Structures are given as structure tokens and as C-alpha cells.
């Protein structure tokens, strides 16, 4: 179905509604076509999935592309379920590969469920970890034998660190290193976990892929894209208003798309400076109940630290005396404990600037702006 908006907030609706990422697309394609797998890392909602789908689109029918999101998996058996379902959705059942895969799957008695809303089928098995491992290995071997190159994209790959089975990363690495016709994109939004998995010298995936961090789309290119889309819809374009919007959203892809999407479908007599501010305010107000629920799940110390980081936007030295005093925090030890809890809950994240300096920031931009604009 054709998208009704040039600013989709989920999924991939084609190259016309895909902004920039030319450098990243070219670089990843070159890696894949050269037989190198890729690790793609960014914070949540920066556009990893859309980029992967765009790369699949550009590779075209000369490749077999398979995408699976393992965020909701909790063990090897569920990983097998996601892999099998992804192949079922990517391969025609009557094709040579489809017949081969289906023939194998039937031997391990799958349960097949049909989702009436999505129109897609899902496969599930109930097997022990060692059997799941063997089945995954067999499926990879089938893909390896294809005449066309195969790309398997595994989103939220850091989830394997939560599996109860031991040495999951070592087992996966041992299986895929034998593959010559299958390459992978391992993507994830827990920056520190993914970095550890793929860059620590003592871990199995060390130096096994080309590592790429997905950053923000350049402001000028994003502004031109938005201008073009609104002009096509006969809006009177105000570049200053677009730049204000991009500054407010901090060029965070999802939030840019969200506000533009809402503007596009609301009536403001095509007044961009008014439209983005009204829709941003509405978006914050609609999320307020969620923010209060989060508050109820945190300690007072964690909530106060969260508010302090939000008001600063970026905090480089959270245990500094001036910062603790400014926001009436208790002690550096308490701040460290609260930081660790908020990072673990994925409410804040840490990253490094161009000088290698570590900073902390909220994951949810709307929550950050809410703290800055409303009492808490």
C-alpha cells in the first residue's frame, strides 16, 4: 500500500520518502558486496531499520535479503522461531529454496499461525536448545547453497546477551564464520553492549565485522528534504521554521518524522512556524501520562537525576560537585547508583563526543523537552 505521508514514522515506504543516508548506504553496500558483514549501531529511533530496508531495496533481486528483529526473543528456541518466520516471509514457498526449507521445517513439526491484520504467517517450534542450535545451523547451510548472495539482517542483536544459554556469541560466531555466500548486518540500539560484543579483544566477534555508528542526518540535507516534501504538498515553506524544528528535535530522526507527519495531516493554513510548535506541544502532552508512569517506577533519586540530565541536555560530569549542588542531588555515590539504574532501564544512554569525552543523555527526546518546559 502506498504511504499517505512523505514522513513515515515506522517502516520503510520506498526511496522517495527516505532522506539522505547516501554515504552510509554506499559504504554498507560496498562492505556487503565485498563479502564483509557489518555491525550497525545507534541509539533508538535514529533510523537503523529504515536504512537496512533501504539497502535491501538497493540490492534488489540479485540478492536474497532476510530481516529479523530479535528484541522480543529470550532464548535459542525463540531465535529459531524468528529466523524461520523471516525466511518464510522472504522466500516464495514454491521456489527451490522455499520447498527445501519447508521440507526441513516439517520434520521438526512447526506451529504455524496466521496474523489476519498483517497478512503474514509466523512459524514457531518448541525444542531444546541443542536441537534449536542444530536447526539454525541447517538453515544457514541451506542459505549458503543458494546461487545468489544472501543478506541476513538481525536487528537488536544485543538481545543474545540476555539468553540463558552460555556462550551464545561464541556459538553464532563459530557457525557464521564458515559461511561464504551469506553476509550479515548486526544492528543494535544498546550502544555500550554492541560495542563490547564487537570490539572487545577477548570476545568472539572481535574484528569480525565492519563497525559503523549511525549518526544524525546533516541539518542542511534534512531541511532541504522537508522543504521539498512540503512544497510538493503546496505548503508555503518557511526555512526558518524548519530549522527551528530541526533544532528542537536535535535532528533525531524519529522525532523529526513524527512532528512533520503530524503537521502534514493537520490544518494550520500551511503555517510551518506555528504548526511545528503546536504539534510538538500536543505530542508532549499526550506522552505526559507515560512520563508519570515512569516516575512511579523510579526512586526519588533516580527521578531527580533524570530531570537534571534532561535540563542540561548533555551531562559530561554527573558526579561533579557543581552539578550535584545545582540540582540538589545527595552525593556522588548516589548519583553513580542512579546512573547505572537509568542506563540499565534504557531511560538514559551514554556516548562519546568527537574528543572522546563521555556524556549522558535521555533516550526519549519528548521526555527531555517535557522536563525542560513543564514542572515535574
C-alpha positions as a Markdown table, in Angstrom:
| # | Residue | x | y | z |
|---|---|---|---|---|
| 1 | Unk | 0.0 | 0.0 | 0.0 |
| 2 | Unk | 1.3 | 3.4 | -0.9 |
| 3 | Unk | 2.2 | 5.6 | 2.0 |
| 4 | Unk | -0.2 | 8.6 | 2.6 |
| 5 | Unk | 2.6 | 10.7 | 4.1 |
| 6 | Unk | 6.1 | 11.6 | 3.0 |
| 7 | Unk | 7.1 | 11.5 | 6.6 |
| 8 | Unk | 6.7 | 7.9 | 7.8 |
| 9 | Unk | 7.4 | 7.2 | 11.4 |
| 10 | Unk | 7.6 | 3.4 | 11.1 |
| 11 | Unk | 8.9 | 1.1 | 8.4 |
| 12 | Unk | 10.3 | 1.8 | 5.0 |
| 13 | Unk | 8.0 | 3.2 | 2.3 |
| 14 | Unk | 10.5 | 3.5 | -0.6 |
| 15 | Unk | 13.4 | 5.7 | -1.7 |
| 16 | Unk | 11.2 | 8.8 | -2.4 |
| 17 | Unk | 10.5 | 9.1 | 1.4 |
| 18 | Unk | 13.9 | 8.2 | 2.5 |
| 19 | Unk | 16.1 | 11.1 | 3.5 |
| 20 | Unk | 19.8 | 11.1 | 2.7 |
| 21 | Unk | 22.0 | 8.4 | 4.2 |
| 22 | Unk | 23.8 | 8.2 | 0.9 |
| 23 | Unk | 27.2 | 7.9 | 2.4 |
| 24 | Unk | 26.1 | 5.2 | 4.8 |
| 25 | Unk | 24.2 | 3.3 | 2.1 |
| 26 | Unk | 27.1 | 3.3 | -0.3 |
| 27 | Unk | 29.6 | 2.2 | 2.4 |
| 28 | Unk | 27.5 | -0.6 | 3.7 |
| 29 | Unk | 26.7 | -1.9 | 0.2 |
| 30 | Unk | 30.4 | -1.9 | -0.6 |
| 31 | Unk | 31.1 | -3.9 | 2.6 |
| 32 | Unk | 28.4 | -6.4 | 1.8 |
| 33 | Unk | 29.3 | -6.8 | -1.8 |
| 34 | Unk | 32.9 | -7.4 | -0.8 |
| 35 | Unk | 31.8 | -10.2 | 1.5 |
| 36 | Unk | 32.1 | -8.3 | 4.7 |
| 37 | Unk | 29.4 | -8.4 | 7.4 |
| 38 | Unk | 28.5 | -5.1 | 9.1 |
| 39 | Unk | 27.7 | -4.0 | 12.7 |
| 40 | Unk | 25.4 | -1.0 | 12.7 |
| 41 | Unk | 24.9 | 0.8 | 16.0 |
| 42 | Unk | 22.8 | 3.8 | 17.0 |
| 43 | Unk | 20.5 | 5.0 | 19.8 |
| 44 | Unk | 16.9 | 4.0 | 19.4 |
| 45 | Unk | 14.8 | 5.6 | 16.7 |
| 46 | Unk | 17.7 | 7.0 | 14.7 |
| 47 | Unk | 16.6 | 5.1 | 11.5 |
| 48 | Unk | 18.6 | 1.8 | 11.6 |
| 49 | Unk | 15.7 | -0.3 | 10.4 |
| 50 | Unk | 14.8 | 2.1 | 7.6 |
| 51 | Unk | 18.4 | 2.2 | 6.5 |
| 52 | Unk | 18.6 | -1.7 | 6.4 |
| 53 | Unk | 15.3 | -1.8 | 4.4 |
| 54 | Unk | 16.7 | 0.8 | 2.0 |
| 55 | Unk | 19.9 | -1.2 | 1.5 |
| 56 | Unk | 17.7 | -4.3 | 0.8 |
| 57 | Unk | 15.8 | -2.3 | -1.8 |
| 58 | Unk | 19.0 | -1.1 | -3.5 |
| 59 | Unk | 20.5 | -4.6 | -3.6 |
| 60 | Unk | 17.4 | -5.7 | -5.5 |
| 61 | Unk | 16.5 | -9.1 | -6.8 |
| 62 | Unk | 20.1 | -10.1 | -7.3 |
| 63 | Unk | 20.3 | -10.8 | -3.6 |
| 64 | Unk | 18.1 | -12.8 | -1.2 |
| 65 | Unk | 17.5 | -10.5 | 1.8 |
| 66 | Unk | 16.2 | -11.7 | 5.1 |
| 67 | Unk | 15.3 | -9.4 | 8.1 |
| 68 | Unk | 14.5 | -10.4 | 11.6 |
| 69 | Unk | 14.2 | -8.4 | 14.9 |
| 70 | Unk | 15.1 | -10.4 | 17.9 |
| 71 | Unk | 14.3 | -7.8 | 20.6 |
| 72 | Unk | 11.5 | -10.0 | 22.0 |
| 73 | Unk | 13.4 | -13.3 | 22.0 |
| 74 | Unk | 14.7 | -14.7 | 25.2 |
| 75 | Unk | 16.5 | -18.0 | 24.2 |
| 76 | Unk | 17.8 | -20.1 | 21.3 |
| 77 | Unk | 14.4 | -21.6 | 20.5 |
| 78 | Unk | 12.8 | -18.1 | 20.0 |
| 79 | Unk | 15.7 | -17.1 | 17.9 |
| 80 | Unk | 15.0 | -20.2 | 15.7 |
| 81 | Unk | 11.3 | -19.1 | 15.5 |
| 82 | Unk | 12.2 | -15.6 | 14.4 |
| 83 | Unk | 14.7 | -16.9 | 11.8 |
| 84 | Unk | 12.3 | -19.4 | 10.4 |
| 85 | Unk | 9.5 | -16.8 | 10.2 |
| 86 | Unk | 11.7 | -14.3 | 8.5 |
| 87 | Unk | 12.7 | -16.9 | 5.8 |
| 88 | Unk | 9.0 | -17.8 | 5.4 |
| 89 | Unk | 8.2 | -14.2 | 4.7 |
| 90 | Unk | 11.2 | -13.6 | 2.4 |
| 91 | Unk | 11.1 | -16.7 | 0.2 |
| 92 | Unk | 8.3 | -18.0 | -2.0 |
| 93 | Unk | 7.0 | -21.4 | -0.8 |
| 94 | Unk | 7.0 | -22.9 | -4.2 |
| 95 | Unk | 10.6 | -21.8 | -5.0 |
| 96 | Unk | 13.5 | -24.2 | -4.9 |
| 97 | Unk | 14.7 | -22.8 | -1.6 |
| 98 | Unk | 11.1 | -22.5 | -0.3 |
| 99 | Unk | 10.5 | -26.2 | -0.9 |
| 100 | Unk | 13.8 | -27.2 | 0.7 |
| 101 | Unk | 13.2 | -25.0 | 3.8 |
| 102 | Unk | 9.6 | -26.1 | 4.2 |
| 103 | Unk | 10.6 | -29.7 | 3.8 |
| 104 | Unk | 13.1 | -29.4 | 6.6 |
| 105 | Unk | 10.8 | -27.4 | 8.9 |
| 106 | Unk | 8.0 | -30.0 | 8.6 |
| 107 | Unk | 10.4 | -32.6 | 10.0 |
| 108 | Unk | 10.5 | -30.7 | 13.3 |
| 109 | Unk | 6.8 | -30.1 | 13.5 |
| 110 | Unk | 6.2 | -26.3 | 13.5 |
| 111 | Unk | 3.2 | -24.5 | 14.7 |
| 112 | Unk | 2.1 | -22.0 | 12.1 |
| 113 | Unk | 0.0 | -19.0 | 13.0 |
| 114 | Unk | -1.6 | -16.5 | 10.6 |
| 115 | Unk | -2.0 | -12.9 | 11.5 |
| 116 | Unk | -5.1 | -11.5 | 9.9 |
| 117 | Unk | -4.1 | -7.9 | 10.5 |
| 118 | Unk | -0.7 | -8.1 | 8.9 |
| 119 | Unk | -1.5 | -10.9 | 6.4 |
| 120 | Unk | 1.7 | -12.7 | 7.4 |
| 121 | Unk | 2.4 | -16.1 | 8.8 |
| 122 | Unk | 4.6 | -16.9 | 11.8 |
| 123 | Unk | 6.4 | -20.2 | 12.5 |
| 124 | Unk | 7.2 | -21.5 | 16.0 |
| 125 | Unk | 8.9 | -24.6 | 17.4 |
| 126 | Unk | 9.2 | -26.0 | 20.9 |
| 127 | Unk | 12.5 | -27.7 | 21.0 |
| 128 | Unk | 15.5 | -27.9 | 23.4 |
| 129 | Unk | 18.5 | -25.5 | 23.0 |
| 130 | Unk | 20.8 | -28.1 | 21.3 |
| 131 | Unk | 18.1 | -29.0 | 18.8 |
| 132 | Unk | 17.4 | -25.3 | 18.1 |
| 133 | Unk | 21.2 | -24.8 | 17.5 |
| 134 | Unk | 21.3 | -27.7 | 15.1 |
| 135 | Unk | 18.2 | -26.4 | 13.2 |
| 136 | Unk | 19.7 | -22.9 | 12.9 |
| 137 | Unk | 22.9 | -24.4 | 11.5 |
| 138 | Unk | 21.0 | -26.5 | 8.9 |
| 139 | Unk | 19.0 | -23.4 | 7.8 |
| 140 | Unk | 22.2 | -21.4 | 7.4 |
| 141 | Unk | 23.7 | -24.2 | 5.3 |
| 142 | Unk | 20.6 | -24.1 | 3.0 |
| 143 | Unk | 21.1 | -20.4 | 2.6 |
| 144 | Unk | 24.8 | -20.9 | 1.9 |
| 145 | Unk | 24.0 | -23.1 | -1.0 |
| 146 | Unk | 21.9 | -20.5 | -2.9 |
| 147 | Unk | 23.1 | -19.2 | -6.3 |
| 148 | Unk | 22.5 | -15.6 | -5.3 |
| 149 | Unk | 24.3 | -13.9 | -2.3 |
| 150 | Unk | 22.3 | -13.8 | 0.9 |
| 151 | Unk | 22.0 | -10.9 | 3.4 |
| 152 | Unk | 20.6 | -11.7 | 6.9 |
| 153 | Unk | 19.9 | -8.6 | 9.0 |
| 154 | Unk | 19.5 | -9.3 | 12.7 |
| 155 | Unk | 18.1 | -6.2 | 14.5 |
| 156 | Unk | 18.6 | -5.6 | 18.2 |
| 157 | Unk | 21.3 | -8.2 | 18.2 |
| 158 | Unk | 22.5 | -7.3 | 21.7 |
| 159 | Unk | 19.5 | -9.4 | 22.9 |
| 160 | Unk | 21.6 | -12.5 | 22.7 |
| 161 | Unk | 23.5 | -11.4 | 25.8 |
| 162 | Unk | 20.2 | -12.0 | 27.8 |
| 163 | Unk | 19.8 | -15.6 | 26.7 |
| 164 | Unk | 20.1 | -18.2 | 29.5 |
| 165 | Unk | 22.3 | -20.4 | 27.3 |
| 166 | Unk | 26.0 | -19.9 | 27.8 |
| 167 | Unk | 28.4 | -18.6 | 25.2 |
| 168 | Unk | 25.7 | -17.7 | 22.6 |
| 169 | Unk | 28.0 | -15.2 | 20.8 |
| 170 | Unk | 30.8 | -17.8 | 20.5 |
| 171 | Unk | 28.4 | -20.4 | 19.0 |
| 172 | Unk | 26.9 | -18.0 | 16.5 |
| 173 | Unk | 30.4 | -16.8 | 15.5 |
| 174 | Unk | 31.6 | -20.4 | 15.0 |
| 175 | Unk | 28.7 | -21.1 | 12.7 |
| 176 | Unk | 28.7 | -18.0 | 10.5 |
| 177 | Unk | 32.5 | -17.8 | 10.1 |
| 178 | Unk | 32.1 | -20.9 | 7.8 |
| 179 | Unk | 29.7 | -19.1 | 5.5 |
| 180 | Unk | 31.0 | -17.6 | 2.3 |
| 181 | Unk | 27.7 | -16.8 | 0.4 |
| 182 | Unk | 25.9 | -15.3 | 3.4 |
| 183 | Unk | 26.7 | -11.9 | 5.0 |
| 184 | Unk | 25.1 | -10.2 | 8.0 |
| 185 | Unk | 24.1 | -6.9 | 9.3 |
| 186 | Unk | 24.1 | -7.0 | 13.1 |
| 187 | Unk | 22.3 | -3.9 | 14.3 |
| 188 | Unk | 21.5 | -2.7 | 17.8 |
| 189 | Unk | 20.5 | 0.2 | 19.9 |
| 190 | Unk | 22.3 | -0.6 | 23.1 |
| 191 | Unk | 25.5 | 1.2 | 22.1 |
| 192 | Unk | 27.6 | 0.0 | 25.0 |
| 193 | Unk | 26.6 | -3.6 | 24.7 |
| 194 | Unk | 27.1 | -3.8 | 21.0 |
| 195 | Unk | 30.4 | -2.0 | 21.2 |
| 196 | Unk | 31.5 | -4.5 | 23.8 |
| 197 | Unk | 30.4 | -7.5 | 21.7 |
| 198 | Unk | 32.2 | -6.5 | 18.6 |
| 199 | Unk | 35.2 | -4.5 | 19.7 |
| 200 | Unk | 36.5 | -6.3 | 22.9 |
| 201 | Unk | 39.6 | -8.3 | 22.0 |
| 202 | Unk | 38.6 | -11.2 | 24.3 |
| 203 | Unk | 35.2 | -11.7 | 22.8 |
| 204 | Unk | 34.3 | -14.0 | 19.8 |
| 205 | Unk | 33.0 | -11.3 | 17.4 |
| 206 | Unk | 36.1 | -9.1 | 17.8 |
| 207 | Unk | 37.2 | -7.7 | 14.4 |
| 208 | Unk | 34.7 | -10.0 | 12.6 |
| 209 | Unk | 32.7 | -7.2 | 11.0 |
| 210 | Unk | 33.0 | -3.6 | 9.7 |
| 211 | Unk | 31.7 | -1.4 | 12.5 |
| 212 | Unk | 29.5 | 1.6 | 11.8 |
| 213 | Unk | 27.8 | 4.1 | 14.1 |
| 214 | Unk | 24.7 | 5.7 | 12.6 |
| 215 | Unk | 24.6 | 9.4 | 13.5 |
| 216 | Unk | 22.2 | 12.2 | 12.7 |
| 217 | Unk | 21.3 | 13.3 | 9.2 |
| 218 | Unk | 23.1 | 16.6 | 8.4 |
| 219 | Unk | 20.8 | 19.6 | 9.2 |
| 220 | Unk | 21.1 | 21.2 | 5.7 |
| 221 | Unk | 20.2 | 18.0 | 3.9 |
| 222 | Unk | 17.3 | 17.2 | 6.3 |
| 223 | Unk | 16.0 | 20.8 | 5.9 |
| 224 | Unk | 16.1 | 20.5 | 2.1 |
| 225 | Unk | 14.2 | 17.2 | 2.2 |
| 226 | Unk | 11.4 | 18.6 | 4.4 |
| 227 | Unk | 11.2 | 21.7 | 2.2 |
| 228 | Unk | 10.8 | 19.6 | -0.9 |
| 229 | Unk | 8.1 | 17.5 | 0.6 |
| 230 | Unk | 6.0 | 20.4 | 1.9 |
| 231 | Unk | 6.4 | 22.4 | -1.3 |
| 232 | Unk | 5.1 | 19.3 | -3.2 |
| 233 | Unk | 2.0 | 19.5 | -1.0 |
| 234 | Unk | 1.6 | 23.2 | -1.9 |
| 235 | Unk | 2.7 | 24.5 | 1.5 |
| 236 | Unk | 4.2 | 27.9 | 1.8 |
| 237 | Unk | 7.6 | 26.9 | 3.1 |
| 238 | Unk | 9.4 | 28.8 | 5.8 |
| 239 | Unk | 13.0 | 27.6 | 6.1 |
| 240 | Unk | 13.5 | 29.4 | 9.4 |
| 241 | Unk | 10.6 | 27.4 | 10.9 |
| 242 | Unk | 12.1 | 24.1 | 9.5 |
| 243 | Unk | 15.4 | 24.9 | 11.1 |
| 244 | Unk | 13.7 | 25.7 | 14.4 |
| 245 | Unk | 12.0 | 22.3 | 14.2 |
| 246 | Unk | 15.3 | 20.5 | 13.5 |
| 247 | Unk | 17.0 | 22.3 | 16.4 |
| 248 | Unk | 14.1 | 21.4 | 18.8 |
| 249 | Unk | 14.2 | 17.7 | 17.7 |
| 250 | Unk | 18.0 | 17.7 | 17.9 |
| 251 | Unk | 18.0 | 16.1 | 14.4 |
| 252 | Unk | 16.8 | 12.8 | 16.0 |
| 253 | Unk | 15.2 | 11.1 | 13.0 |
| 254 | Unk | 12.1 | 9.7 | 14.7 |
| 255 | Unk | 11.1 | 12.9 | 16.3 |
| 256 | Unk | 11.7 | 14.9 | 13.1 |
| 257 | Unk | 9.5 | 12.5 | 11.2 |
| 258 | Unk | 6.8 | 12.5 | 14.0 |
| 259 | Unk | 6.4 | 16.3 | 14.1 |
| 260 | Unk | 6.5 | 16.6 | 10.3 |
| 261 | Unk | 4.0 | 13.8 | 10.0 |
| 262 | Unk | 1.6 | 15.5 | 12.4 |
| 263 | Unk | 2.0 | 18.8 | 10.7 |
| 264 | Unk | 1.4 | 17.3 | 7.2 |
| 265 | Unk | -2.0 | 15.9 | 8.3 |
| 266 | Unk | -3.2 | 18.8 | 10.4 |
| 267 | Unk | -4.7 | 22.1 | 9.2 |
| 268 | Unk | -2.7 | 25.2 | 10.1 |
| 269 | Unk | -3.2 | 27.2 | 6.8 |
| 270 | Unk | 0.2 | 25.8 | 5.9 |
| 271 | Unk | 2.0 | 27.9 | 8.6 |
| 272 | Unk | 5.1 | 25.9 | 9.4 |
| 273 | Unk | 6.4 | 28.0 | 12.4 |
| 274 | Unk | 3.0 | 27.7 | 14.1 |
| 275 | Unk | 2.4 | 24.1 | 13.1 |
| 276 | Unk | 5.5 | 22.5 | 14.5 |
| 277 | Unk | 5.2 | 24.2 | 17.8 |
| 278 | Unk | 1.5 | 23.3 | 18.2 |
| 279 | Unk | 2.2 | 19.6 | 17.3 |
| 280 | Unk | 5.3 | 19.4 | 19.5 |
| 281 | Unk | 3.3 | 20.7 | 22.4 |
| 282 | Unk | 0.5 | 18.2 | 21.7 |
| 283 | Unk | 3.0 | 15.3 | 21.4 |
| 284 | Unk | 4.5 | 16.2 | 24.8 |
| 285 | Unk | 1.1 | 16.5 | 26.5 |
| 286 | Unk | -0.1 | 13.1 | 25.0 |
| 287 | Unk | 3.0 | 11.4 | 26.5 |
| 288 | Unk | 2.7 | 13.0 | 29.9 |
| 289 | Unk | 0.8 | 10.1 | 31.4 |
| 290 | Unk | 3.6 | 7.8 | 30.3 |
| 291 | Unk | 6.2 | 10.0 | 31.9 |
| 292 | Unk | 4.3 | 10.0 | 35.2 |
| 293 | Unk | 4.2 | 6.2 | 35.0 |
| 294 | Unk | 7.9 | 6.1 | 34.6 |
| 295 | Unk | 8.3 | 8.4 | 37.6 |
| 296 | Unk | 6.3 | 5.8 | 39.7 |
| 297 | Unk | 8.8 | 3.1 | 38.7 |
| 298 | Unk | 11.9 | 5.1 | 39.8 |
| 299 | Unk | 13.2 | 6.1 | 43.1 |
| 300 | Unk | 13.2 | 9.8 | 44.0 |
| 301 | Unk | 16.9 | 10.0 | 43.5 |
| 302 | Unk | 16.7 | 8.4 | 40.0 |
| 303 | Unk | 13.8 | 10.8 | 39.0 |
| 304 | Unk | 15.7 | 13.9 | 40.2 |
| 305 | Unk | 18.8 | 12.8 | 38.3 |
| 306 | Unk | 16.8 | 12.2 | 35.2 |
| 307 | Unk | 15.3 | 15.7 | 35.5 |
| 308 | Unk | 18.7 | 17.2 | 36.0 |
| 309 | Unk | 20.2 | 15.5 | 32.9 |
| 310 | Unk | 17.2 | 16.5 | 30.8 |
| 311 | Unk | 17.5 | 20.1 | 31.8 |
| 312 | Unk | 21.2 | 20.1 | 30.9 |
| 313 | Unk | 20.6 | 18.0 | 27.7 |
| 314 | Unk | 24.1 | 16.5 | 28.0 |
| 315 | Unk | 26.0 | 15.8 | 31.2 |
| 316 | Unk | 29.7 | 15.1 | 31.0 |
| 317 | Unk | 30.5 | 15.1 | 34.7 |
| 318 | Unk | 27.4 | 13.8 | 36.6 |
| 319 | Unk | 29.4 | 13.4 | 39.8 |
| 320 | Unk | 30.9 | 16.9 | 39.8 |
| 321 | Unk | 30.1 | 18.9 | 42.9 |
| 322 | Unk | 28.7 | 21.9 | 41.0 |
| 323 | Unk | 26.2 | 19.6 | 39.2 |
| 324 | Unk | 25.1 | 17.8 | 42.4 |
| 325 | Unk | 24.7 | 21.1 | 44.2 |
| 326 | Unk | 22.8 | 22.8 | 41.3 |
| 327 | Unk | 20.1 | 20.1 | 41.2 |
| 328 | Unk | 20.1 | 19.3 | 44.9 |
| 329 | Unk | 21.3 | 15.7 | 44.5 |
| 330 | Unk | 22.5 | 13.8 | 47.5 |
| 331 | Unk | 26.0 | 12.5 | 46.8 |
| 332 | Unk | 28.4 | 11.3 | 44.1 |
| 333 | Unk | 27.9 | 7.7 | 45.2 |
| 334 | Unk | 24.1 | 8.1 | 45.0 |
| 335 | Unk | 24.4 | 9.6 | 41.5 |
| 336 | Unk | 26.6 | 6.7 | 40.3 |
| 337 | Unk | 24.0 | 4.2 | 41.5 |
| 338 | Unk | 21.1 | 6.1 | 39.9 |
| 339 | Unk | 23.1 | 6.5 | 36.7 |
| 340 | Unk | 23.7 | 2.7 | 36.5 |
| 341 | Unk | 20.0 | 2.0 | 37.1 |
| 342 | Unk | 18.8 | 4.5 | 34.5 |
| 343 | Unk | 21.2 | 3.2 | 31.9 |
| 344 | Unk | 20.1 | -0.4 | 32.6 |
| 345 | Unk | 16.5 | 0.6 | 32.2 |
| 346 | Unk | 17.4 | 2.3 | 28.9 |
| 347 | Unk | 15.9 | 5.6 | 30.0 |
| 348 | Unk | 19.3 | 7.3 | 29.6 |
| 349 | Unk | 22.3 | 6.3 | 27.5 |
| 350 | Unk | 25.9 | 7.3 | 27.3 |
| 351 | Unk | 28.0 | 8.1 | 24.3 |
| 352 | Unk | 31.2 | 9.9 | 23.4 |
| 353 | Unk | 31.8 | 13.2 | 21.6 |
| 354 | Unk | 34.4 | 13.8 | 18.9 |
| 355 | Unk | 37.0 | 14.4 | 21.6 |
| 356 | Unk | 36.3 | 11.0 | 23.2 |
| 357 | Unk | 34.6 | 12.6 | 26.2 |
| 358 | Unk | 31.8 | 10.6 | 27.8 |
| 359 | Unk | 28.3 | 12.2 | 28.2 |
| 360 | Unk | 24.9 | 11.1 | 29.4 |
| 361 | Unk | 21.6 | 12.0 | 27.7 |
| 362 | Unk | 17.9 | 10.9 | 27.8 |
| 363 | Unk | 16.8 | 8.3 | 25.3 |
| 364 | Unk | 13.4 | 10.0 | 24.8 |
| 365 | Unk | 13.6 | 13.5 | 23.3 |
| 366 | Unk | 10.0 | 14.3 | 24.1 |
| 367 | Unk | 10.6 | 13.4 | 27.7 |
| 368 | Unk | 13.7 | 15.7 | 27.7 |
| 369 | Unk | 11.7 | 18.6 | 26.3 |
| 370 | Unk | 8.9 | 17.9 | 28.7 |
| 371 | Unk | 11.2 | 18.2 | 31.6 |
| 372 | Unk | 12.5 | 21.5 | 30.2 |
| 373 | Unk | 9.1 | 23.0 | 29.6 |
| 374 | Unk | 6.9 | 21.7 | 32.5 |
| 375 | Unk | 7.1 | 21.3 | 36.2 |
| 376 | Unk | 7.8 | 17.8 | 37.5 |
